[in-house]
mmCIF file of C-alpha atoms and ligand atoms in Angstrom:
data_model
loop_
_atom_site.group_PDB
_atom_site.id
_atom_site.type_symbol
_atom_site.label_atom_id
_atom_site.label_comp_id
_atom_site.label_asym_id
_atom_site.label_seq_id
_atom_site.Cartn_x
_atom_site.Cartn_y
_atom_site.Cartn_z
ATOM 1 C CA UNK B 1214 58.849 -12.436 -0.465
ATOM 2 C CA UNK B 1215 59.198 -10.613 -3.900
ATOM 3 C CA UNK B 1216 62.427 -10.628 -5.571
ATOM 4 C CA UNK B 1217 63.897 -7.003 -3.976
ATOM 5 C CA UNK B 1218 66.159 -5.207 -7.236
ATOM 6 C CA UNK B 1219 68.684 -2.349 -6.809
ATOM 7 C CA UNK B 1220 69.233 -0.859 -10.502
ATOM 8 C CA UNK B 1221 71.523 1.465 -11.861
ATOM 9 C CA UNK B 1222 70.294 3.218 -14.897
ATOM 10 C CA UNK B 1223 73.914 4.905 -15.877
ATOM 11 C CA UNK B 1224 71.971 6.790 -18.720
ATOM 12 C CA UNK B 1225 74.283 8.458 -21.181
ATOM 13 C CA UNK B 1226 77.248 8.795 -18.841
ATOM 14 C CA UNK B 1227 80.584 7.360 -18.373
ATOM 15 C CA UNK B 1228 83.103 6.144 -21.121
ATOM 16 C CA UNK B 1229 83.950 2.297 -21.921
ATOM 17 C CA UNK B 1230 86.975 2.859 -19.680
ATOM 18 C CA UNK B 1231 84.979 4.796 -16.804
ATOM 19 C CA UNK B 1232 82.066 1.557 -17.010
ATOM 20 C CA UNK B 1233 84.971 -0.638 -16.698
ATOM 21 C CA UNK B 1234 86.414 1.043 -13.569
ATOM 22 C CA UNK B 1235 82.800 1.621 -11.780
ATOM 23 C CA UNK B 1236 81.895 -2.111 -12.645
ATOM 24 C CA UNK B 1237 85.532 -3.582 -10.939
ATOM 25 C CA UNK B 1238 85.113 -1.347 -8.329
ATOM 26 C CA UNK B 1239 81.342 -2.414 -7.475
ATOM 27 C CA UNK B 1240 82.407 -6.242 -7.477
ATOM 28 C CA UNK B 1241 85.248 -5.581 -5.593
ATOM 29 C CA UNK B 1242 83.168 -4.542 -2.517
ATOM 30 C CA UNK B 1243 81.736 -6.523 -0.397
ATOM 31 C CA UNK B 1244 77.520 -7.008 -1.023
ATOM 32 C CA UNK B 1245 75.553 -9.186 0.120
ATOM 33 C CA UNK B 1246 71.782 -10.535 -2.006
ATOM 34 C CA UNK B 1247 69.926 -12.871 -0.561
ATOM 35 C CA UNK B 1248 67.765 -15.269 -3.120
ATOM 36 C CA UNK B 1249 65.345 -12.878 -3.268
ATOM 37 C CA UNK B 1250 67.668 -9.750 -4.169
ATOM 38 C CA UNK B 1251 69.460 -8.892 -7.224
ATOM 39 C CA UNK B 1252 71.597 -6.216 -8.479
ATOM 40 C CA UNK B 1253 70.830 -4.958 -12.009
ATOM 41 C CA UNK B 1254 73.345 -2.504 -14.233
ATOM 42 C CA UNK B 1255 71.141 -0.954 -17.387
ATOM 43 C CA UNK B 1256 74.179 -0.006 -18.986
ATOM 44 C CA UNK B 1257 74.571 2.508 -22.590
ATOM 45 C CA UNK B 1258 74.031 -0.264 -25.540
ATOM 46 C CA UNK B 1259 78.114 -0.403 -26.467
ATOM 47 C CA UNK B 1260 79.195 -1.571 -23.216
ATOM 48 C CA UNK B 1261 76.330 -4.270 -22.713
ATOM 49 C CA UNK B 1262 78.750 -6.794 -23.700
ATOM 50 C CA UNK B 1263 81.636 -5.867 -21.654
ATOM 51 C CA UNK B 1264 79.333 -5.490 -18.558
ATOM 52 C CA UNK B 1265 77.960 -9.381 -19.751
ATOM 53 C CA UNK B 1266 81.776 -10.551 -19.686
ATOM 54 C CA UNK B 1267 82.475 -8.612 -16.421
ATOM 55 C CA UNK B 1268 79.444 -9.944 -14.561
ATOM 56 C CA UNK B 1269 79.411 -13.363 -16.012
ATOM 57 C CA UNK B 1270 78.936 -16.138 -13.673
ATOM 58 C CA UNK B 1271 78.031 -13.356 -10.519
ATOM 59 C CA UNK B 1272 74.691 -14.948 -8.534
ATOM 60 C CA UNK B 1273 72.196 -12.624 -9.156
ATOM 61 C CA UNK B 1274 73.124 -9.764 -10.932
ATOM 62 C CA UNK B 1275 72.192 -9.349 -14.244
ATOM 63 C CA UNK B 1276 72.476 -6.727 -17.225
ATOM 64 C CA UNK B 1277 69.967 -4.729 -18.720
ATOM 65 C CA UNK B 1278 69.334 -2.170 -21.483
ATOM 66 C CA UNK B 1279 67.977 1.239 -21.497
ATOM 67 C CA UNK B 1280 65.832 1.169 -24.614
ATOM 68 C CA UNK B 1281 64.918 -1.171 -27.708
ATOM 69 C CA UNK B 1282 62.965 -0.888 -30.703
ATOM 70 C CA UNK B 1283 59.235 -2.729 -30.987
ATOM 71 C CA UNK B 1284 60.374 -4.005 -34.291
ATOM 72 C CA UNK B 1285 61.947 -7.380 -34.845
ATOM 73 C CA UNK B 1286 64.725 -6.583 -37.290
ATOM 74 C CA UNK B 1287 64.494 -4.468 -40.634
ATOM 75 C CA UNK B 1288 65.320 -0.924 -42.292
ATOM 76 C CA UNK B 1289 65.288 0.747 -38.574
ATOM 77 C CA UNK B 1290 68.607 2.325 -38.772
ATOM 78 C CA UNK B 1291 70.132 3.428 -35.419
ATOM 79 C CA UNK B 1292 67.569 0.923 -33.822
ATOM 80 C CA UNK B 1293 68.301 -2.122 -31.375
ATOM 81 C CA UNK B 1294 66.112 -4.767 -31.630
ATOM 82 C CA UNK B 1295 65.063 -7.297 -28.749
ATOM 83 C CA UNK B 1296 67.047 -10.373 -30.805
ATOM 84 C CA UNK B 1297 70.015 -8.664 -30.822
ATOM 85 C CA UNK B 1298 70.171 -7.566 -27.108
ATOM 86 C CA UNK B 1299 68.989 -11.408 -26.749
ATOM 87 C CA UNK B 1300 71.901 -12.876 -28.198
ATOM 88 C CA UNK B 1301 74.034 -11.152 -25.807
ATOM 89 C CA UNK B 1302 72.182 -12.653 -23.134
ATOM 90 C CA UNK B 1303 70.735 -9.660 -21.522
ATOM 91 C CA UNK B 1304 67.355 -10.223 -19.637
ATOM 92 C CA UNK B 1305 66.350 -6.516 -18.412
ATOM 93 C CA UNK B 1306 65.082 -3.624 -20.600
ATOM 94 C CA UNK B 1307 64.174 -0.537 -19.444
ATOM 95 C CA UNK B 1308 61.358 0.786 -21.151
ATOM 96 C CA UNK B 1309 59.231 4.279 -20.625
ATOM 97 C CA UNK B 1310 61.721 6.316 -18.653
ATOM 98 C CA UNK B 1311 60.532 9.681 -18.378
ATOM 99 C CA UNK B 1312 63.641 11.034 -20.179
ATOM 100 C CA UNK B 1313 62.391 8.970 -23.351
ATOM 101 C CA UNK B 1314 58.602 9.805 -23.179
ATOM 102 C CA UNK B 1315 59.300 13.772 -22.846
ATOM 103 C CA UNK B 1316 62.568 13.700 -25.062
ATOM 104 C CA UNK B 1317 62.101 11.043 -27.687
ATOM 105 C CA UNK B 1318 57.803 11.343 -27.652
ATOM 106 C CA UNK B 1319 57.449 7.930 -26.253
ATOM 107 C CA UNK B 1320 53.689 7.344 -25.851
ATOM 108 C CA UNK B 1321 52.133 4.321 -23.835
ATOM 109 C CA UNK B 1322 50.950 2.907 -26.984
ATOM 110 C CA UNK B 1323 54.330 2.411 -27.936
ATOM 111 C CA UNK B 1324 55.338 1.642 -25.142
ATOM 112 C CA UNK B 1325 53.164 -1.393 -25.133
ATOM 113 C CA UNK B 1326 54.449 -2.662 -28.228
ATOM 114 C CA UNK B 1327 57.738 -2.563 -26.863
ATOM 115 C CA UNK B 1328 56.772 -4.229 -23.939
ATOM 116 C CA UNK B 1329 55.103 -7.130 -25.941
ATOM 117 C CA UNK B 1330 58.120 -7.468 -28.503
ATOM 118 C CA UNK B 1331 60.664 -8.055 -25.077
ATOM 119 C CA UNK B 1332 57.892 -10.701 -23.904
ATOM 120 C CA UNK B 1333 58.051 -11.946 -27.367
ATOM 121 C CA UNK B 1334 61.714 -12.399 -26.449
ATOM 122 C CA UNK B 1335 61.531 -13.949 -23.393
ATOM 123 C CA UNK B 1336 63.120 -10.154 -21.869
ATOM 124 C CA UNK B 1337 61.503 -9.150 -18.580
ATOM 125 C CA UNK B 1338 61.311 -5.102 -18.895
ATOM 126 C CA UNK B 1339 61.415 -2.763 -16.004
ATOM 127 C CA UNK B 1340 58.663 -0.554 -17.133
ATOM 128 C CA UNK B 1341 58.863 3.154 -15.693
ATOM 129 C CA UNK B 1342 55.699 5.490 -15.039
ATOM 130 C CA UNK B 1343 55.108 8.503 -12.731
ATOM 131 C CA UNK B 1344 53.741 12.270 -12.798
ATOM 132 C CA UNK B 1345 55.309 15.650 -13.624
ATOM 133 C CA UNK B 1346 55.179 18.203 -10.953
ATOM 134 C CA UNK B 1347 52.390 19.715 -12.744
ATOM 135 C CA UNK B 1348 50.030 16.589 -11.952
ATOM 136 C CA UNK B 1349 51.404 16.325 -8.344
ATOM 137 C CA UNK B 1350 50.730 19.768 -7.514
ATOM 138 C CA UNK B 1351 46.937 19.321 -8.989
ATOM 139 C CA UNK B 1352 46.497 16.062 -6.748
ATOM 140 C CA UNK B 1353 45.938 13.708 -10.064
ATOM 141 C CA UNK B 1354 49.235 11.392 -9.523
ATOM 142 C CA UNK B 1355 46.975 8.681 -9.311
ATOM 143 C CA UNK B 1356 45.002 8.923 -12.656
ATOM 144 C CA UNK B 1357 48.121 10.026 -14.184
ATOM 145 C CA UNK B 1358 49.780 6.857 -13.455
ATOM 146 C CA UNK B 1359 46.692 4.188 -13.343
ATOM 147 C CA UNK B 1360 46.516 6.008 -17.314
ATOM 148 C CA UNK B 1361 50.358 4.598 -18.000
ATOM 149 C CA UNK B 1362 49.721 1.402 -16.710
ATOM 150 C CA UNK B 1363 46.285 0.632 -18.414
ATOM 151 C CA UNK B 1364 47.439 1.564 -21.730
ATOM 152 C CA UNK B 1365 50.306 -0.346 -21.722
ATOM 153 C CA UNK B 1366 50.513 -2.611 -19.593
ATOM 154 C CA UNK B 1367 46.533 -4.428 -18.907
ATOM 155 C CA UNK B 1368 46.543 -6.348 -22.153
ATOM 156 C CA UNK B 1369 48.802 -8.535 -21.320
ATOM 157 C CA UNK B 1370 48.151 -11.884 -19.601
ATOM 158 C CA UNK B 1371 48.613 -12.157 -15.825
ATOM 159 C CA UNK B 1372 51.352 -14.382 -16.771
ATOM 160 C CA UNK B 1373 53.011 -12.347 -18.912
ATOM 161 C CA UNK B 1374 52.351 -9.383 -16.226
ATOM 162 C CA UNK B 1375 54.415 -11.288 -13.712
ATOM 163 C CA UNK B 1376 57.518 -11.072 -16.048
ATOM 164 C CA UNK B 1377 57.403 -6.972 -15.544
ATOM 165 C CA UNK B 1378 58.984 -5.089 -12.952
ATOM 166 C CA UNK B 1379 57.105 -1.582 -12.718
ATOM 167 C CA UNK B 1380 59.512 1.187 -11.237
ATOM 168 C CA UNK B 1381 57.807 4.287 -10.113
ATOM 169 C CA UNK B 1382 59.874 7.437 -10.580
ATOM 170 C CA UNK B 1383 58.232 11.055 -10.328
ATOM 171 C CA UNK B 1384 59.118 12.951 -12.391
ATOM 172 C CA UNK B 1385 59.777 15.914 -10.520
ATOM 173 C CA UNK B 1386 62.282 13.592 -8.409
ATOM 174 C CA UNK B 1387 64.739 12.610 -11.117
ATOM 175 C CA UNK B 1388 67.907 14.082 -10.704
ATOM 176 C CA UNK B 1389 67.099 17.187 -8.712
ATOM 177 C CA UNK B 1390 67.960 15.933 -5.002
ATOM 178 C CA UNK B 1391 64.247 15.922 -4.261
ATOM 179 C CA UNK B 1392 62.864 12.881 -3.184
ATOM 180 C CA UNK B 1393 60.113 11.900 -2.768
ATOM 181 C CA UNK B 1394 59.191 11.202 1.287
ATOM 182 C CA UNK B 1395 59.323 7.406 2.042
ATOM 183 C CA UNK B 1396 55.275 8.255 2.646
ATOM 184 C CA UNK B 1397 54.743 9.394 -0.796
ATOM 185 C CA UNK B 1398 56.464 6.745 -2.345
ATOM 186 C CA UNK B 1399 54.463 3.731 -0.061
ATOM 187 C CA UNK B 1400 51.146 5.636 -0.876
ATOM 188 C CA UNK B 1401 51.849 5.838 -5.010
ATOM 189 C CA UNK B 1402 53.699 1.892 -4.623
ATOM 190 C CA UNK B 1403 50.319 0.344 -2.906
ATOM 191 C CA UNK B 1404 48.258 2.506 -5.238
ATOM 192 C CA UNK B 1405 49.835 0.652 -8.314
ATOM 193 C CA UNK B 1406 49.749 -2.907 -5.910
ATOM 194 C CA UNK B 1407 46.068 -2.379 -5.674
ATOM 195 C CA UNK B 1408 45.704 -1.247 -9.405
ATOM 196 C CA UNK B 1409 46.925 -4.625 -9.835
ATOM 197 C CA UNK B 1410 44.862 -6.561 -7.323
ATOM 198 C CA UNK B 1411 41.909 -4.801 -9.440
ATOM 199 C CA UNK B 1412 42.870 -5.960 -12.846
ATOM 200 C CA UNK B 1413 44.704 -9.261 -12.341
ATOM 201 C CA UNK B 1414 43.749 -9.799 -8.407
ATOM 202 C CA UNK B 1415 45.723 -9.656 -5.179
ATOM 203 C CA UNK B 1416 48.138 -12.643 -5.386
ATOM 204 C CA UNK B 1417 49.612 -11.376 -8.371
ATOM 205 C CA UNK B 1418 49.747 -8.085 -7.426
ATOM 206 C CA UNK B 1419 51.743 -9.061 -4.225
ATOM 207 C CA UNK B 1420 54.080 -11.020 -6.526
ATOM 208 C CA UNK B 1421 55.422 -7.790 -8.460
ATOM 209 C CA UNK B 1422 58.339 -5.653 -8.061
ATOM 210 C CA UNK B 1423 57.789 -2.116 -7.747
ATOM 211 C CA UNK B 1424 60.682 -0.037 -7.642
ATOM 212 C CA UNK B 1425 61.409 3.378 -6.570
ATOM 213 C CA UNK B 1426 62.943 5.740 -8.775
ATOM 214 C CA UNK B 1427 64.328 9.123 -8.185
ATOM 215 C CA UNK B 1428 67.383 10.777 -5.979
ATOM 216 C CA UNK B 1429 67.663 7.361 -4.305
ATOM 217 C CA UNK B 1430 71.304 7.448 -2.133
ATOM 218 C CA UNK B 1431 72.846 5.813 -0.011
ATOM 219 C CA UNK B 1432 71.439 7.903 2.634
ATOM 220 C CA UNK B 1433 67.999 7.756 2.228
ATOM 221 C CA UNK B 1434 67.925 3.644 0.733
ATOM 222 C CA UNK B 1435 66.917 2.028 3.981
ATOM 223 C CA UNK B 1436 64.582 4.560 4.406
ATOM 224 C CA UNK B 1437 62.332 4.731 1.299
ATOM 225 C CA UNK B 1438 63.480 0.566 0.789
ATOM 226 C CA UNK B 1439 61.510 -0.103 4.291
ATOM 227 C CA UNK B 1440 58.425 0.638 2.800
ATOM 228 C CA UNK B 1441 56.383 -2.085 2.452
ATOM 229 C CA UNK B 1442 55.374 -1.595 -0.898
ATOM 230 C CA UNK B 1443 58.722 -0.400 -2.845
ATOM 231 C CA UNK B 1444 60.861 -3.484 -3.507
ATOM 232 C CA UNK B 1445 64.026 -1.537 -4.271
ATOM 233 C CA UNK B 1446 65.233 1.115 -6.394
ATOM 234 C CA UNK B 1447 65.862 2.681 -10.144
ATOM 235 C CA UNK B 1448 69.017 4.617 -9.410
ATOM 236 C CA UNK B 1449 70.734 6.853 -11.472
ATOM 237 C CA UNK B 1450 73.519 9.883 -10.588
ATOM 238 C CA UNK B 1451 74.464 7.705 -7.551
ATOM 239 C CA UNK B 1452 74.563 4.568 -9.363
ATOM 240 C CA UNK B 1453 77.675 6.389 -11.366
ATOM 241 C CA UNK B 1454 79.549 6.054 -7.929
ATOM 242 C CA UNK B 1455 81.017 2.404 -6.573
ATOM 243 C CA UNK B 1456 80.457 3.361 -2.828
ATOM 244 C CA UNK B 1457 77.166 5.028 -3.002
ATOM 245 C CA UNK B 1458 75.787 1.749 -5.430
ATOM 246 C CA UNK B 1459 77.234 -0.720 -2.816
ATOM 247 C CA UNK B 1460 75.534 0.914 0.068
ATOM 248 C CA UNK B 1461 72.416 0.874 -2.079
ATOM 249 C CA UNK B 1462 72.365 -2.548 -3.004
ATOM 250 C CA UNK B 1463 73.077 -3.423 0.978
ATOM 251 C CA UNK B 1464 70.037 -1.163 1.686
ATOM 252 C CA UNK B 1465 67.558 -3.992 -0.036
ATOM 253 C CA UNK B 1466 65.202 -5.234 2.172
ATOM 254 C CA UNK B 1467 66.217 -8.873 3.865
HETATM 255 P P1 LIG S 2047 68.400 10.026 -10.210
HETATM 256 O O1 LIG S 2047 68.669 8.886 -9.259
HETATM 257 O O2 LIG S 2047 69.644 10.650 -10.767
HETATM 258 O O3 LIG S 2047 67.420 11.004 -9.653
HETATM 259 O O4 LIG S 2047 67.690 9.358 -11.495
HETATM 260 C C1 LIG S 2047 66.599 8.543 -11.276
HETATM 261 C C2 LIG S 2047 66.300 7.872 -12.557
HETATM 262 O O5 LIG S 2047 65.840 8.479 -13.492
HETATM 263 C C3 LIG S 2047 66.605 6.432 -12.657
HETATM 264 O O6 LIG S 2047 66.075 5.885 -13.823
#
């Protein structure tokens, strides 16, 4: 079975003292992943190394960040590079939320240098893609998205490909209650699976995570986690809160 992920993408939320809190909180209830599941915290960059110490040694759980730089190292202030979030020891970067491509002009050709500089690094990233409402009210979700993928994901090496986790998150889902319908979020997941199967061919299609990515609660997990195709969740406002992230995490698929 493919490795099932619940992730909480805190954003730009929450003080060091607030992280602290949610994190000791989260570990002190009770969860349950199987060797297949993990729980992953893409934290702001000044806590990754308090949420390192505070998860250290935990059986699958791991830390990620939220962003890096394609560069290596250099005159890029403000920038994180790949080495440094590698020396902490963080394997997870998120790369291509939507908040970054419409806010921070994130293209896919950037986002495919990113992509190969965390390969570079030995740095699986959870690379995001999905439609404005615009496109999903025209019908063309699936161009839109096959577009993301291809230009930056399909030069890469299957091999390389199988170190990605793709999380699907419309756009017009993200942190307005709306959901998308455990339906629309199979049909778009198997659309990227057979995407996949077309470019590097079913068996390692079937080996990659898709996650789902927008309003995800604990009341609607099971649900929209069910579907064959989504292998867990991006999360964000309800990853900010221990007993909503808990519940999520005990929604993965066994
Ligand atoms: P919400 O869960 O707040 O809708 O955010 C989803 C998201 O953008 C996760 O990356």
């Amino acid at each position: 079975m493919r490795t099932q992920i619940a992730a909480a993408n805190w954003k730009m939320n929450l003080t060091l003292q607030q992280g602290e809190a949610l994190l000791d909180a989260i570990i002190a209830q009770p969860h349950s992943l199987n060797a297949n599941q993990q729980a992953v915290f893409a934290v702001p960059f000044p806590y990754l190394a308090m949420a390192q110490q505070k998860l250290a040694g935990k059986q699958n759980v791991f830390v990620a960040a939220q962003n890096c730089y394609s560069k290596k190292n250099g005159a890029y202030t403000g920038e994180t590079s790949v080495e440094m979030l590698q020396s902490l020891g963080i394997q997870y970067v998120v790369l291509g939320h939507s908040e970054r491509r419409e806010y921070f002009h994130e293209s896919n050709q950037f986002l495919a240098e990113k992509v190969n500089i965390c390969l570079e690094y030995n740095i699986r990233p959870i690379f995001c893609c999905g439609e404005p409402l615009s496109i999903r009210e025209a019908n063309t979700q699936n161009a839109f998205v096959a577009k993301q993928l291809e230009e930056s994901l399909y030069h890469l090496s299957a091999e390389q490909l199988q170190q990605v986790v793709i999380a699907y998150e419309p756009i017009w889902a993200i942190g307005t209650g709306k959901t998308a319908s455990s339906a629309q979020a199979q049909e778009m997941h198997a659309f990227i699976r057979s995407q996949l199967a077309g470019k590097y061919g079913t068996a390692v299609a079937d080996s990659i995570s898709i996650l789902y990515g927008g309003s995800v609660k604990a009341a609607n997990a099971v649900d929209i986690f069910g579907q064959p195709d989504v292998d867990g969740g991006l999360v964000g406002g309800a990853s900010l809160v221990a007993d909503e992230f808990v519940a999520i995490i005990n929604a993965l698929k066994k």
